[in-house]
């Protein structure tokens, strides 16, 4: 069944998933096969139900959250996707996909404090290496500085200078710092 999923054969995958479900019930591999076969066949409801069942078992909960996150993203439900990423990140802060997703959601919402906190947690848990963490911090600080540029130019300048110090080749940070220093 997994070979059929991997090779892109939805009919065989669905048939074998049904057989596996009948014989193995809620065994993790049977649930995964069922979910992936449903995804391949375009059965959104079937995939969602299989991933939901995975949430009931601690052994498969993170797999279920990842599947639900992917499904929510595929269908444009950012609220649900964020929920699944947050829950996965709470259970296992070392999951790169969940930590990265949270930073993206926080950035879209201009929640710069939240993004910095998540970035710090990702760095502590070695989800990102030190070089990546510095650069991402510079990007977030620059974005926050851009938000503050008109309302609090002094704070924005300090953020831009800090960002430029962390990533001297980050052009938006350098441009913001230069523009605010010129004032």
C-alpha positions as a printed Julia matrix, in Angstrom:
183×3 Matrix{Float64}:
   0.0    0.0    0.0
   2.8    2.44   0.88
   4.55   1.55  -2.37
   1.33   2.35  -4.24
   1.12   5.71  -2.43
   4.76   6.45  -3.16
   4.39   5.57  -6.83
   1.19   7.62  -7.21
  -1.34   4.82  -7.74
  -4.46   5.96  -5.83
  -6.7    3.01  -6.78
  -4.29   0.37  -5.5
  -3.4    2.48  -2.46
  -7.05   2.91  -1.45
  -7.82  -0.79  -1.93
  -4.81  -1.88   0.11
  -5.56   0.74   2.77
  -9.05  -0.72   3.14
  -7.57  -4.22   3.46
  -5.02  -3.04   6.03
  -7.71  -1.2    8.03
  -9.88  -4.31   8.09
  -7.01  -6.54   9.25
  -5.04  -4.16  11.46
  -7.65  -1.67  12.68
  -5.85   1.28  14.3
  -2.28   0.12  13.88
  -0.14   3.2   13.15
   1.04   1.99   9.76
  -2.5    1.14   8.67
  -3.69   4.61   9.74
  -0.83   6.26   7.89
  -1.57   4.24   4.77
  -5.25   5.13   5.02
  -4.49   8.84   5.4
  -1.97   8.97   2.59
  -4.12   6.9    0.25
  -7.03   9.26   0.9
  -4.79  12.28   0.24
  -3.57  10.74  -3.0
  -7.14   9.98  -4.08
  -8.28  13.54  -3.25
 -10.52  12.34  -0.41
 -10.18  15.28   1.97
 -12.69  13.94   4.5
 -11.09  10.48   4.59
  -7.61  11.93   5.09
  -8.84  14.27   7.82
 -10.62  11.45   9.65
  -7.55   9.2    9.52
  -5.28  11.97  10.85
  -7.85  12.76  13.58
  -7.78   9.11  14.71
  -3.99   9.38  15.0
  -4.45  12.1   17.64
  -5.95   9.54  20.02
  -2.7    7.58  20.38
   0.39   9.27  21.87
   2.53   7.19  19.5
   0.9    8.71  16.41
  -0.29  12.08  17.73
   2.53  14.11  16.18
   2.06  12.34  12.87
  -1.64  13.18  13.0
  -0.91  16.82  13.81
   1.53  17.05  10.91
  -1.02  15.52   8.54
  -3.77  17.86   9.73
  -1.39  20.82   9.4
  -0.58  19.86   5.8
  -4.26  19.34   4.99
  -5.23  22.69   6.53
  -2.52  24.43   4.52
  -3.54  22.65   1.35
  -7.08  23.99   1.72
  -6.16  27.49   2.88
  -7.27  27.2    6.51
  -4.51  29.2    8.22
  -6.3   29.22  11.57
  -6.43  25.44  11.74
  -2.88  25.09  10.39
  -1.58  27.42  13.1
  -3.47  25.49  15.77
  -1.93  22.18  14.69
   1.57  23.7   14.48
   1.22  25.24  17.95
   0.04  21.98  19.47
   2.86  20.02  17.85
   5.41  22.62  18.97
   4.1   22.44  22.53
   4.38  18.64  22.6
   7.75  18.51  20.83
   9.68  21.8   20.53
  12.32  20.04  18.42
  10.02  19.65  15.41
  11.47  21.91  12.74
   8.27  22.11  10.7
   6.21  23.29  13.69
   8.75  25.86  14.86
   9.19  27.28  11.38
   5.44  27.38  10.79
   4.9   29.33  14.01
   7.48  31.94  13.03
   5.76  32.32   9.66
   2.31  32.74  11.24
   3.63  35.17  13.86
   5.39  37.2   11.17
   2.26  37.37   9.02
   0.42  38.75  12.06
   3.27  41.18  12.88
   3.69  39.44  16.24
   7.4   40.22  16.38
   7.78  39.44  20.08
   6.2   36.03  19.54
   8.4   35.39  16.5
  11.55  36.25  18.47
  10.44  33.98  21.34
   9.76  31.13  18.93
  13.07  31.73  17.17
  14.89  31.63  20.53
  13.12  28.37  21.41
  14.04  26.93  18.0
  17.68  27.88  18.55
  17.74  26.4   22.08
  16.3   23.16  20.73
  18.74  23.15  17.82
  15.95  23.32  15.25
  18.06  25.98  13.52
  21.8   26.4   13.71
  23.42  29.53  15.16
  24.05  31.11  11.76
  20.45  30.63  10.65
  19.16  31.88  14.0
  21.22  35.08  13.74
  20.0   35.76  10.23
  16.36  35.02  11.08
  16.61  37.27  14.15
  17.95  40.04  11.9
  15.04  39.55   9.49
  12.47  39.72  12.3
  14.14  42.76  13.89
  14.17  44.52  10.51
  10.49  43.79   9.95
   9.67  45.07  13.42
  11.76  48.18  12.72
   9.86  48.8    9.5
   6.6   48.6   11.44
   7.9   51.15  13.96
   9.61  53.47  11.48
   6.93  56.16  11.46
   5.62  55.84  15.02
   8.85  55.28  16.96
  11.83  56.06  14.7
  14.38  55.9   17.54
  13.33  52.36  18.49
  13.17  51.41  14.81
  16.73  52.72  14.3
  18.0   50.67  17.25
  16.33  47.54  15.89
  17.74  48.17  12.4
  21.23  48.71  13.8
  20.99  45.49  15.81
  19.73  43.63  12.74
  22.52  45.06  10.6
  25.06  43.95  13.22
  23.68  40.41  13.13
  23.51  40.19   9.33
  25.56  42.92   7.61
  24.6   41.58   4.18
  20.85  41.89   4.86
  20.04  44.8    2.54
  16.67  45.79   4.1
  18.31  46.1    7.53
  21.16  48.2    6.15
  18.76  50.41   4.17
  16.48  50.97   7.17
  19.41  51.72   9.46
  20.89  54.16   6.94
  17.56  55.88   6.32
  16.86  56.3   10.05
  20.42  57.41  10.88
  20.15  60.06   8.14
  17.14  61.57   9.9
